[in-house]
Amino acid sequence: MKKYLNYIALPAIALGLVACEPEFDNDITDEGVYTSGEADFSNYVAVGNSLTAGYADQALYITGQQNSYPNIMAQQFELAGGGEFTQPLVNDNTGGILLGGQQILPNRFVLAVDAEGNPGPARLSGTPTTDITNVLTGSFNNYGVPGAKSFHLLAPGYGNVAGVQTGQANPYFVRFASSANATVIGDAVAANPTFFSLWIGNNDILGFATSGGSGVDQTGNLDPTTYGGNDITDPNVFASVYAQEVAALVSTGAKGALVNIPDVTSIPYFTTVPSQAIPLDAQTAGTLNAVFGAYNTQILPGLVQFGVITADEAALRQVTFQEGANFITIQDEDLTDISTIVQGAPFNLDPITAGLLSQLRQTTNEDLIPLPASGVLGTTDQEFFDFLVNVAGVSPEQAALQSINGVSRPLQDANVLTTSEQTLIANAQAQYNATIRALADANDLAFVDAQSELQAVAQGGVAFNGGVLTSAFVTGGAFSLDGVHPSPRGYAFTANAIIDAINEKYNATVPNVNIGNYGTVTASNDVN
Amino acid sequence: MKKVLSAFVLLLVGTMVYAGGYRVSLQGQRGLAMGHTGVAMINNAELAFFNPGGLIHLENKLNIAAGGFGVFSDVKFQNPEYGQSVQTDSPTGTPLYLYASYKLNERVAVGLAVYTPYGSTVEYPTDWAGSHLVNSIELSAIFIQPLASFKLLDDLSIGGGPILAIGGVNFNRNLSRSTVDIDGNRSNVEIDAQGVNAFGFSVGAMITPSDMWSFGLNYRSKIDVKVEAGDGDAVFTNVPNSPLSPIQNGTYDFTATLPLPAEWTVGASFKPTEKWTLNFDYNYAEWEAYDSLDLDFLNSDGSVALESRNARNYKNASTFRLGAQYEVSSKFALRAGTYFDESPVRDGYFAPETPRNDSFGFTGGLTFNVTDKLAIDASFLYLRFKEVDASYDYYEENGVITPFEGTYKSSAFSPGIGVSYKL
């Protein structure tokens, strides 16, 4: 028995060992299948703003951080010698932020269905638990700070809790700054990166854009401490601080990737609400045309005649309506304020009508309407309605007709990003991007053209296994519910773009991720 | 001996993921050792499975064979484009069998067969790249079959009997590749139904023209294992709390049908000398019965809450088997065999729940006659699959076909042990 058993048992056991471990001809977990090339991913540190932090749905929450592009990249880097990637995770998925127990930032958006069955963004209910006074200690790999502008990364005290209420400090950086006086770049360099990515500068134009251009273009002003939150950063300031940041990051010998600034016009925050957003029937359009008839045919030519406005401006200021979709009426601060003149002879308009006409025009296809305006258009301007009824003595019926936002009540500047405001943004952006490109070349770093990548998503979309990624709000898949920040799938797409640039620059072979495995917007009816 | 036995008992853990589709060809030590042949070979009570028509030819009045197998089986998946790589986590699976026959007279024998011809146990890491198709699956079916065998002529006998099939399924998968709840947990469904009954039959015939040759034919009917409302539970978890979700969290009844396909076997056994026996078996399984895995999840009022249609489109498949036995002495017999098992899975329908492609089986084994009545039978199987680049192209996400593809490599090893008793 024993003799025979050996004949059977030994080969059987040997075969068993073989059988339990099927082997690929080319196993991708073998060493050397994916390589880092001339780069070293063992300690990857990401520096940037909300995009780097994984901010989405107008909040920072854990799953968003887990789907940040640096974290996605780090998981792929692991296949090519990458090490652990630690992030300063917030406490929960509600997204709200507390300061000493008081909520200072709201909860995240989720896609909720309202009573009429319409899906739309709404704030997730629940009590946030992330209090910025609970400071995380230790070194991290993700130094993405939501809200940071280029110069903030170099600002001492940007993580000082005492400065949060005054706007001198950033609540997100307070959570994990190494000290009250630390700088973001200082902490990132102290983390001793072997490889880094830097994506900063978006907020240097984005605040201006999302505020409808209500900030100031600070081009020419070299002192960023005097800037307001919605201002455009001077391109020379940007170039100076960006160069210092790159210099600090390469000082450790690290290689890295610099990411440029996409167009604000490629984000759904500006592409969702059409400028031709006012539906009218034939009768209403006729009534309105009658109301504006004298303005178009007498007042505007008259003003040209008096030399108050040019013929070009008069043409721009024509207001006409038609059956179907109509352009929105707006107050454009770049137009001549005619409110005083038209109150005088020969027009002799009342102050209310004069106020309506002061800087009035209709939008064109080139104007951008920020997403929040969708909640304003066609609604009644209650304040103006009350004024008409209670102060001016207008009948409620008449007041209602004169108080329709975007029609009889022009949208205020904050609800429109006009072409001239877009030009300011585009000019600054072009100069920032020239700086980023030049510094990438000068420091021999990978350059990521995020502008082109996001343009591809916005213009027709990018195909993936399972559909097409577009920047259409909610349905397109690329953007989260704030219309500005990517969804997990959008961040995965971003990670792939950066990985591609790194592979090309450093002869690395880090694989892309399958973006179809990442989610888009999160549905929930747990809302307030 | 005891030590060896307990060692083998310890080895009775593993998984059943082989033979075409979810068919598991592990129905007897002696048969398996000879390439899982036996439709035409008169040997022991294993005939109750391979060909009940032959039971009447067994020399003894009472014949019993019982045993089991330990299954070690693994599947590796990788997709180099995305750096995805997983290996299944082999869970336990222990196919067992028990056969008995009793000769009433020279012309009639009765018998009983209990065996597990179908099963599939695959466990991937939860939320792996193909989790929208399967996280884990455990299919099982026990067949219980009373039998009768008749000698019609001196060289022709037939036999057969009804089959009571008791099936069970446990299946876990995610609802999509990316749907998560507010905390990022993937939306998931787990269906479980055990003890589902169904009926079928098998019949066989054996022709024994000479001492050297015998021929066999066996047919096992198709059995549809139907899960009706109330037979099992489908539990949905981590589904977003939203009217936009296809279904809400909770427990639902479900209906499903899983066909256990009809199977034909013909074969010949040749005994050129006293010591040698050679077998050739050919199996033909009518896998076309497995067209689609359709699940309907039901509301409490019986209406359909959610449908799941999973195209399978299997094709009928053949298995070619060869086996040899050499009787060293009255105490020992050695066996070896091989077979080629054609996969029923068509191109583009390669679902990771049954990662099957064509395979070669290599088998061996022995019998040790402890006494004239009692014998110990042992066998092993090594099943070798070619590495294959395959995809499942019939999964839809938001109305868009979303293929799941990659490279698969599977292997299986199965040692078995049993006893044969005759009186």
mmCIF file of N, CA, C and O in Angstrom, chain A residues 50-132:
data_model
loop_
_atom_site.group_PDB
_atom_site.id
_atom_site.type_symbol
_atom_site.label_atom_id
_atom_site.label_comp_id
_atom_site.label_asym_id
_atom_site.label_seq_id
_atom_site.Cartn_x
_atom_site.Cartn_y
_atom_site.Cartn_z
ATOM 1 N N SER A 50 -9.220 72.840 -4.127
ATOM 2 C CA SER A 50 -10.336 71.922 -3.936
ATOM 3 C C SER A 50 -10.270 70.725 -4.878
ATOM 4 O O SER A 50 -10.621 69.611 -4.511
ATOM 5 N N LEU A 51 -9.801 70.968 -6.111
ATOM 6 C CA LEU A 51 -9.735 69.884 -7.091
ATOM 7 C C LEU A 51 -8.802 68.780 -6.606
ATOM 8 O O LEU A 51 -9.065 67.595 -6.786
ATOM 9 N N THR A 52 -7.701 69.188 -5.985
ATOM 10 C CA THR A 52 -6.735 68.220 -5.481
ATOM 11 C C THR A 52 -7.258 67.521 -4.220
ATOM 12 O O THR A 52 -7.000 66.344 -3.989
ATOM 13 N N ALA A 53 -8.030 68.263 -3.434
ATOM 14 C CA ALA A 53 -8.559 67.699 -2.189
ATOM 15 C C ALA A 53 -9.630 66.643 -2.450
ATOM 16 O O ALA A 53 -9.895 65.806 -1.597
ATOM 17 N N GLY A 54 -10.260 66.704 -3.631
ATOM 18 C CA GLY A 54 -11.367 65.796 -3.912
ATOM 19 C C GLY A 54 -12.716 66.393 -3.555
ATOM 20 O O GLY A 54 -13.711 65.688 -3.407
ATOM 21 N N TYR A 55 -12.714 67.698 -3.434
ATOM 22 C CA TYR A 55 -13.934 68.447 -3.136
ATOM 23 C C TYR A 55 -14.958 68.222 -4.254
ATOM 24 O O TYR A 55 -14.619 68.204 -5.429
ATOM 25 N N ALA A 56 -16.199 68.045 -3.860
ATOM 26 C CA ALA A 56 -17.275 67.854 -4.846
ATOM 27 C C ALA A 56 -18.598 68.187 -4.182
ATOM 28 O O ALA A 56 -18.711 68.174 -2.954
ATOM 29 N N ASP A 57 -19.590 68.451 -4.985
ATOM 30 C CA ASP A 57 -20.927 68.735 -4.466
ATOM 31 C C ASP A 57 -20.889 69.876 -3.442
ATOM 32 O O ASP A 57 -21.627 69.870 -2.462
ATOM 33 N N GLN A 58 -19.999 70.819 -3.669
ATOM 34 C CA GLN A 58 -19.815 71.996 -2.816
ATOM 35 C C GLN A 58 -19.477 71.642 -1.370
ATOM 36 O O GLN A 58 -19.898 72.311 -0.433
ATOM 37 N N ALA A 59 -18.696 70.591 -1.215
ATOM 38 C CA ALA A 59 -18.283 70.196 0.130
ATOM 39 C C ALA A 59 -17.103 69.235 0.035
ATOM 40 O O ALA A 59 -16.795 68.711 -1.039
ATOM 41 N N LEU A 60 -16.475 69.045 1.166
ATOM 42 C CA LEU A 60 -15.427 68.035 1.263
ATOM 43 C C LEU A 60 -15.949 66.920 2.166
ATOM 44 O O LEU A 60 -16.330 67.170 3.307
ATOM 45 N N TYR A 61 -16.029 65.720 1.626
ATOM 46 C CA TYR A 61 -16.503 64.576 2.409
ATOM 47 C C TYR A 61 -15.657 63.367 2.067
ATOM 48 O O TYR A 61 -14.915 63.366 1.071
ATOM 49 N N ILE A 62 -15.758 62.335 2.900
ATOM 50 C CA ILE A 62 -14.769 61.240 2.833
ATOM 51 C C ILE A 62 -14.739 60.576 1.458
ATOM 52 O O ILE A 62 -13.667 60.404 0.873
ATOM 53 N N THR A 63 -15.918 60.199 0.944
ATOM 54 C CA THR A 63 -15.861 59.461 -0.319
ATOM 55 C C THR A 63 -15.354 60.350 -1.451
ATOM 56 O O THR A 63 -14.732 59.862 -2.386
ATOM 57 N N GLY A 64 -15.610 61.650 -1.334
ATOM 58 C CA GLY A 64 -15.042 62.569 -2.322
ATOM 59 C C GLY A 64 -13.524 62.567 -2.238
ATOM 60 O O GLY A 64 -12.833 62.541 -3.255
ATOM 61 N N GLN A 65 -13.009 62.588 -1.013
ATOM 62 C CA GLN A 65 -11.555 62.559 -0.839
ATOM 63 C C GLN A 65 -10.968 61.250 -1.371
ATOM 64 O O GLN A 65 -9.906 61.231 -1.981
ATOM 65 N N GLN A 66 -11.701 60.157 -1.120
ATOM 66 C CA GLN A 66 -11.207 58.867 -1.620
ATOM 67 C C GLN A 66 -11.172 58.841 -3.145
ATOM 68 O O GLN A 66 -10.375 58.124 -3.742
ATOM 69 N N ASN A 67 -12.063 59.628 -3.759
ATOM 70 C CA ASN A 67 -12.086 59.699 -5.219
ATOM 71 C C ASN A 67 -11.349 60.918 -5.758
ATOM 72 O O ASN A 67 -11.553 61.310 -6.901
ATOM 73 N N SER A 68 -10.510 61.523 -4.943
ATOM 74 C CA SER A 68 -9.695 62.634 -5.440
ATOM 75 C C SER A 68 -8.738 62.083 -6.494
ATOM 76 O O SER A 68 -8.295 60.937 -6.409
ATOM 77 N N TYR A 69 -8.418 62.925 -7.466
ATOM 78 C CA TYR A 69 -7.524 62.407 -8.520
ATOM 79 C C TYR A 69 -6.159 61.980 -7.954
ATOM 80 O O TYR A 69 -5.609 60.976 -8.414
ATOM 81 N N PRO A 70 -5.616 62.682 -6.919
ATOM 82 C CA PRO A 70 -4.317 62.190 -6.412
ATOM 83 C C PRO A 70 -4.434 60.798 -5.790
ATOM 84 O O PRO A 70 -3.524 59.971 -5.941
ATOM 85 N N ASN A 71 -5.560 60.550 -5.110
ATOM 86 C CA ASN A 71 -5.709 59.230 -4.489
ATOM 87 C C ASN A 71 -5.882 58.156 -5.563
ATOM 88 O O ASN A 71 -5.364 57.043 -5.438
ATOM 89 N N ILE A 72 -6.621 58.482 -6.612
ATOM 90 C CA ILE A 72 -6.775 57.528 -7.722
ATOM 91 C C ILE A 72 -5.419 57.261 -8.369
ATOM 92 O O ILE A 72 -5.046 56.115 -8.634
ATOM 93 N N MET A 73 -4.677 58.337 -8.591
ATOM 94 C CA MET A 73 -3.339 58.163 -9.186
ATOM 95 C C MET A 73 -2.442 57.332 -8.290
ATOM 96 O O MET A 73 -1.707 56.460 -8.761
ATOM 97 N N ALA A 74 -2.517 57.596 -6.976
ATOM 98 C CA ALA A 74 -1.633 56.890 -6.048
ATOM 99 C C ALA A 74 -1.895 55.385 -6.082
ATOM 100 O O ALA A 74 -0.972 54.576 -5.955
ATOM 101 N N GLN A 75 -3.174 55.016 -6.268
ATOM 102 C CA GLN A 75 -3.476 53.583 -6.344
ATOM 103 C C GLN A 75 -2.861 52.955 -7.588
ATOM 104 O O GLN A 75 -2.437 51.793 -7.559
ATOM 105 N N GLN A 76 -2.799 53.722 -8.667
ATOM 106 C CA GLN A 76 -2.150 53.203 -9.872
ATOM 107 C C GLN A 76 -0.626 53.242 -9.710
ATOM 108 O O GLN A 76 0.070 52.344 -10.186
ATOM 109 N N PHE A 77 -0.137 54.271 -9.030
ATOM 110 C CA PHE A 77 1.306 54.349 -8.768
ATOM 111 C C PHE A 77 1.788 53.134 -7.985
ATOM 112 O O PHE A 77 2.920 52.693 -8.130
ATOM 113 N N GLU A 78 0.897 52.607 -7.136
ATOM 114 C CA GLU A 78 1.291 51.446 -6.335
ATOM 115 C C GLU A 78 1.748 50.285 -7.208
ATOM 116 O O GLU A 78 2.535 49.441 -6.786
ATOM 117 N N LEU A 79 1.217 50.236 -8.433
ATOM 118 C CA LEU A 79 1.617 49.181 -9.350
ATOM 119 C C LEU A 79 3.025 49.415 -9.883
ATOM 120 O O LEU A 79 3.612 48.542 -10.509
ATOM 121 N N ALA A 80 3.541 50.621 -9.663
ATOM 122 C CA ALA A 80 4.860 50.971 -10.207
ATOM 123 C C ALA A 80 5.741 51.567 -9.112
ATOM 124 O O ALA A 80 6.392 52.589 -9.303
ATOM 125 N N GLY A 81 5.725 50.956 -7.965
ATOM 126 C CA GLY A 81 6.629 51.373 -6.898
ATOM 127 C C GLY A 81 6.108 52.465 -5.996
ATOM 128 O O GLY A 81 6.850 53.004 -5.180
ATOM 129 N N GLY A 82 4.838 52.813 -6.163
ATOM 130 C CA GLY A 82 4.273 53.855 -5.318
ATOM 131 C C GLY A 82 4.033 53.367 -3.903
ATOM 132 O O GLY A 82 3.742 52.200 -3.684
ATOM 133 N N GLY A 83 4.139 54.298 -2.967
ATOM 134 C CA GLY A 83 3.926 53.946 -1.567
ATOM 135 C C GLY A 83 2.540 54.334 -1.097
ATOM 136 O O GLY A 83 1.657 54.640 -1.891
ATOM 137 N N GLU A 84 2.390 54.300 0.202
ATOM 138 C CA GLU A 84 1.110 54.625 0.819
ATOM 139 C C GLU A 84 0.744 56.085 0.548
ATOM 140 O O GLU A 84 1.622 56.944 0.421
ATOM 141 N N PHE A 85 -0.545 56.360 0.463
ATOM 142 C CA PHE A 85 -1.004 57.723 0.207
ATOM 143 C C PHE A 85 -2.001 58.089 1.292
ATOM 144 O O PHE A 85 -3.101 57.567 1.349
ATOM 145 N N THR A 86 -1.609 58.974 2.184
ATOM 146 C CA THR A 86 -2.504 59.340 3.288
ATOM 147 C C THR A 86 -3.081 60.722 3.039
ATOM 148 O O THR A 86 -2.398 61.628 2.561
ATOM 149 N N GLN A 87 -4.352 60.838 3.382
ATOM 150 C CA GLN A 87 -5.044 62.106 3.161
ATOM 151 C C GLN A 87 -5.614 62.610 4.483
ATOM 152 O O GLN A 87 -5.970 61.806 5.343
ATOM 153 N N PRO A 88 -5.711 63.905 4.626
ATOM 154 C CA PRO A 88 -6.339 64.449 5.840
ATOM 155 C C PRO A 88 -7.856 64.322 5.732
ATOM 156 O O PRO A 88 -8.557 65.294 5.457
ATOM 157 N N LEU A 89 -8.341 63.106 5.961
ATOM 158 C CA LEU A 89 -9.764 62.832 5.759
ATOM 159 C C LEU A 89 -10.619 63.592 6.756
ATOM 160 O O LEU A 89 -10.272 63.724 7.931
ATOM 161 N N VAL A 90 -11.759 64.076 6.282
ATOM 162 C CA VAL A 90 -12.731 64.654 7.192
ATOM 163 C C VAL A 90 -13.452 63.517 7.918
ATOM 164 O O VAL A 90 -13.174 62.344 7.675
ATOM 165 N N ASN A 91 -14.387 63.869 8.768
ATOM 166 C CA ASN A 91 -14.962 62.846 9.645
ATOM 167 C C ASN A 91 -16.107 62.052 9.041
ATOM 168 O O ASN A 91 -16.449 60.988 9.534
ATOM 169 N N ASP A 92 -16.759 62.610 8.029
ATOM 170 C CA ASP A 92 -18.016 61.988 7.614
ATOM 171 C C ASP A 92 -18.301 62.308 6.156
ATOM 172 O O ASP A 92 -17.494 62.932 5.470
ATOM 173 N N ASN A 93 -19.475 61.873 5.732
ATOM 174 C CA ASN A 93 -19.895 62.119 4.354
ATOM 175 C C ASN A 93 -20.997 63.171 4.252
ATOM 176 O O ASN A 93 -21.629 63.294 3.208
ATOM 177 N N THR A 94 -21.235 63.908 5.336
ATOM 178 C CA THR A 94 -22.215 64.985 5.221
ATOM 179 C C THR A 94 -21.587 66.229 4.600
ATOM 180 O O THR A 94 -22.261 66.986 3.917
ATOM 181 N N GLY A 95 -20.288 66.415 4.874
ATOM 182 C CA GLY A 95 -19.569 67.489 4.189
ATOM 183 C C GLY A 95 -19.534 68.819 4.902
ATOM 184 O O GLY A 95 -18.738 69.678 4.560
ATOM 185 N N GLY A 96 -20.405 69.024 5.875
ATOM 186 C CA GLY A 96 -20.405 70.307 6.578
ATOM 187 C C GLY A 96 -19.180 70.445 7.472
ATOM 188 O O GLY A 96 -18.555 69.470 7.840
ATOM 189 N N ILE A 97 -18.836 71.697 7.782
ATOM 190 C CA ILE A 97 -17.647 71.971 8.605
ATOM 191 C C ILE A 97 -18.071 72.784 9.832
ATOM 192 O O ILE A 97 -18.858 73.733 9.723
ATOM 193 N N LEU A 98 -17.521 72.378 10.984
ATOM 194 C CA LEU A 98 -17.795 73.077 12.233
ATOM 195 C C LEU A 98 -16.552 73.845 12.681
ATOM 196 O O LEU A 98 -15.429 73.435 12.404
ATOM 197 N N LEU A 99 -16.817 74.922 13.382
ATOM 198 C CA LEU A 99 -15.734 75.640 14.066
ATOM 199 C C LEU A 99 -16.185 75.807 15.507
ATOM 200 O O LEU A 99 -17.116 76.576 15.778
ATOM 201 N N GLY A 100 -15.535 75.073 16.397
ATOM 202 C CA GLY A 100 -15.924 75.121 17.798
ATOM 203 C C GLY A 100 -17.379 74.757 18.021
ATOM 204 O O GLY A 100 -18.065 75.345 18.844
ATOM 205 N N GLY A 101 -17.855 73.784 17.235
ATOM 206 C CA GLY A 101 -19.219 73.306 17.409
ATOM 207 C C GLY A 101 -20.238 74.039 16.553
ATOM 208 O O GLY A 101 -21.359 73.570 16.378
ATOM 209 N N GLN A 102 -19.868 75.196 16.004
ATOM 210 C CA GLN A 102 -20.786 75.957 15.151
ATOM 211 C C GLN A 102 -20.535 75.608 13.684
ATOM 212 O O GLN A 102 -19.404 75.615 13.223
ATOM 213 N N GLN A 103 -21.608 75.322 12.964
ATOM 214 C CA GLN A 103 -21.432 74.995 11.549
ATOM 215 C C GLN A 103 -21.104 76.259 10.763
ATOM 216 O O GLN A 103 -21.873 77.230 10.774
ATOM 217 N N ILE A 104 -19.958 76.231 10.080
ATOM 218 C CA ILE A 104 -19.553 77.398 9.292
ATOM 219 C C ILE A 104 -19.621 77.135 7.796
ATOM 220 O O ILE A 104 -19.581 78.073 6.999
ATOM 221 N N LEU A 105 -19.697 75.865 7.399
ATOM 222 C CA LEU A 105 -19.836 75.553 5.978
ATOM 223 C C LEU A 105 -20.950 74.518 5.830
ATOM 224 O O LEU A 105 -21.083 73.615 6.657
ATOM 225 N N PRO A 106 -21.751 74.659 4.777
ATOM 226 C CA PRO A 106 -22.948 73.808 4.651
ATOM 227 C C PRO A 106 -22.619 72.376 4.232
ATOM 228 O O PRO A 106 -21.519 72.079 3.767
ATOM 229 N N ASN A 107 -23.621 71.521 4.379
ATOM 230 C CA ASN A 107 -23.488 70.133 3.950
ATOM 231 C C ASN A 107 -23.412 70.033 2.432
ATOM 232 O O ASN A 107 -23.729 70.978 1.717
ATOM 233 N N ARG A 108 -23.054 68.876 1.968
ATOM 234 C CA ARG A 108 -22.898 68.616 0.533
ATOM 235 C C ARG A 108 -24.247 68.610 -0.179
ATOM 236 O O ARG A 108 -25.296 68.423 0.451
ATOM 237 N N PHE A 109 -24.174 68.743 -1.488
ATOM 238 C CA PHE A 109 -25.344 68.523 -2.331
ATOM 239 C C PHE A 109 -25.504 67.024 -2.617
ATOM 240 O O PHE A 109 -24.525 66.297 -2.777
ATOM 241 N N VAL A 110 -26.747 66.592 -2.695
ATOM 242 C CA VAL A 110 -27.069 65.285 -3.263
ATOM 243 C C VAL A 110 -28.181 65.523 -4.293
ATOM 244 O O VAL A 110 -28.804 66.579 -4.311
ATOM 245 N N LEU A 111 -28.403 64.523 -5.118
ATOM 246 C CA LEU A 111 -29.459 64.644 -6.124
ATOM 247 C C LEU A 111 -30.764 64.146 -5.505
ATOM 248 O O LEU A 111 -30.934 62.956 -5.259
ATOM 249 N N ALA A 112 -31.650 65.076 -5.227
ATOM 250 C CA ALA A 112 -32.911 64.730 -4.572
ATOM 251 C C ALA A 112 -34.067 64.945 -5.545
ATOM 252 O O ALA A 112 -33.963 65.728 -6.486
ATOM 253 N N VAL A 113 -35.120 64.219 -5.298
ATOM 254 C CA VAL A 113 -36.321 64.363 -6.126
ATOM 255 C C VAL A 113 -37.345 65.136 -5.310
ATOM 256 O O VAL A 113 -37.676 64.755 -4.186
ATOM 257 N N ASP A 114 -37.850 66.239 -5.886
ATOM 258 C CA ASP A 114 -38.779 67.064 -5.120
ATOM 259 C C ASP A 114 -40.210 66.526 -5.227
ATOM 260 O O ASP A 114 -40.453 65.497 -5.858
ATOM 261 N N ALA A 115 -41.126 67.245 -4.602
ATOM 262 C CA ALA A 115 -42.517 66.781 -4.535
ATOM 263 C C ALA A 115 -43.131 66.621 -5.919
ATOM 264 O O ALA A 115 -44.032 65.806 -6.128
ATOM 265 N N GLU A 116 -42.644 67.410 -6.887
ATOM 266 C CA GLU A 116 -43.187 67.311 -8.248
ATOM 267 C C GLU A 116 -42.504 66.210 -9.057
ATOM 268 O O GLU A 116 -42.814 66.022 -10.232
ATOM 269 N N GLY A 117 -41.539 65.546 -8.418
ATOM 270 C CA GLY A 117 -40.852 64.465 -9.127
ATOM 271 C C GLY A 117 -39.647 64.925 -9.926
ATOM 272 O O GLY A 117 -39.092 64.153 -10.704
ATOM 273 N N ASN A 118 -39.234 66.170 -9.731
ATOM 274 C CA ASN A 118 -38.086 66.674 -10.483
ATOM 275 C C ASN A 118 -36.800 66.463 -9.695
ATOM 276 O O ASN A 118 -36.708 66.896 -8.542
ATOM 277 N N PRO A 119 -35.793 65.843 -10.303
ATOM 278 C CA PRO A 119 -34.519 65.692 -9.608
ATOM 279 C C PRO A 119 -33.712 66.981 -9.677
ATOM 280 O O PRO A 119 -33.720 67.676 -10.699
ATOM 281 N N GLY A 120 -33.030 67.284 -8.589
ATOM 282 C CA GLY A 120 -32.178 68.466 -8.568
ATOM 283 C C GLY A 120 -31.303 68.449 -7.329
ATOM 284 O O GLY A 120 -31.533 67.661 -6.404
ATOM 285 N N PRO A 121 -30.280 69.305 -7.307
ATOM 286 C CA PRO A 121 -29.384 69.323 -6.143
ATOM 287 C C PRO A 121 -30.102 69.847 -4.904
ATOM 288 O O PRO A 121 -30.914 70.761 -4.993
ATOM 289 N N ALA A 122 -29.813 69.220 -3.781
ATOM 290 C CA ALA A 122 -30.338 69.688 -2.496
ATOM 291 C C ALA A 122 -29.309 69.323 -1.437
ATOM 292 O O ALA A 122 -28.491 68.426 -1.636
ATOM 293 N N ARG A 123 -29.358 70.039 -0.328
ATOM 294 C CA ARG A 123 -28.385 69.797 0.743
ATOM 295 C C ARG A 123 -28.740 68.534 1.509
ATOM 296 O O ARG A 123 -29.872 68.375 1.967
ATOM 297 N N LEU A 124 -27.753 67.681 1.686
ATOM 298 C CA LEU A 124 -27.940 66.476 2.477
ATOM 299 C C LEU A 124 -28.252 66.861 3.921
ATOM 300 O O LEU A 124 -27.635 67.766 4.474
ATOM 301 N N SER A 125 -29.204 66.173 4.527
ATOM 302 C CA SER A 125 -29.510 66.444 5.925
ATOM 303 C C SER A 125 -28.479 65.757 6.818
ATOM 304 O O SER A 125 -27.699 64.925 6.365
ATOM 305 N N GLY A 126 -28.501 66.081 8.061
ATOM 306 C CA GLY A 126 -27.577 65.459 9.003
ATOM 307 C C GLY A 126 -26.653 66.481 9.621
ATOM 308 O O GLY A 126 -26.425 67.566 9.076
ATOM 309 N N THR A 127 -26.144 66.114 10.768
ATOM 310 C CA THR A 127 -25.273 67.015 11.519
ATOM 311 C C THR A 127 -23.821 66.697 11.210
ATOM 312 O O THR A 127 -23.389 65.568 11.407
ATOM 313 N N PRO A 128 -23.091 67.671 10.699
ATOM 314 C CA PRO A 128 -21.674 67.399 10.418
ATOM 315 C C PRO A 128 -20.875 67.202 11.707
ATOM 316 O O PRO A 128 -21.276 67.692 12.770
ATOM 317 N N THR A 129 -19.796 66.483 11.583
ATOM 318 C CA THR A 129 -18.973 66.169 12.766
ATOM 319 C C THR A 129 -17.528 66.618 12.607
ATOM 320 O O THR A 129 -16.705 66.384 13.488
ATOM 321 N N THR A 130 -17.220 67.231 11.473
ATOM 322 C CA THR A 130 -15.841 67.652 11.251
ATOM 323 C C THR A 130 -15.635 69.043 11.831
ATOM 324 O O THR A 130 -16.116 70.036 11.281
ATOM 325 N N ASP A 131 -14.947 69.095 12.960
ATOM 326 C CA ASP A 131 -14.675 70.385 13.597
ATOM 327 C C ASP A 131 -13.212 70.724 13.354
ATOM 328 O O ASP A 131 -12.324 69.940 13.699
ATOM 329 N N ILE A 132 -12.987 71.893 12.747
ATOM 330 C CA ILE A 132 -11.615 72.218 12.345
ATOM 331 C C ILE A 132 -10.703 72.476 13.530
ATOM 332 O O ILE A 132 -9.484 72.535 13.370
#
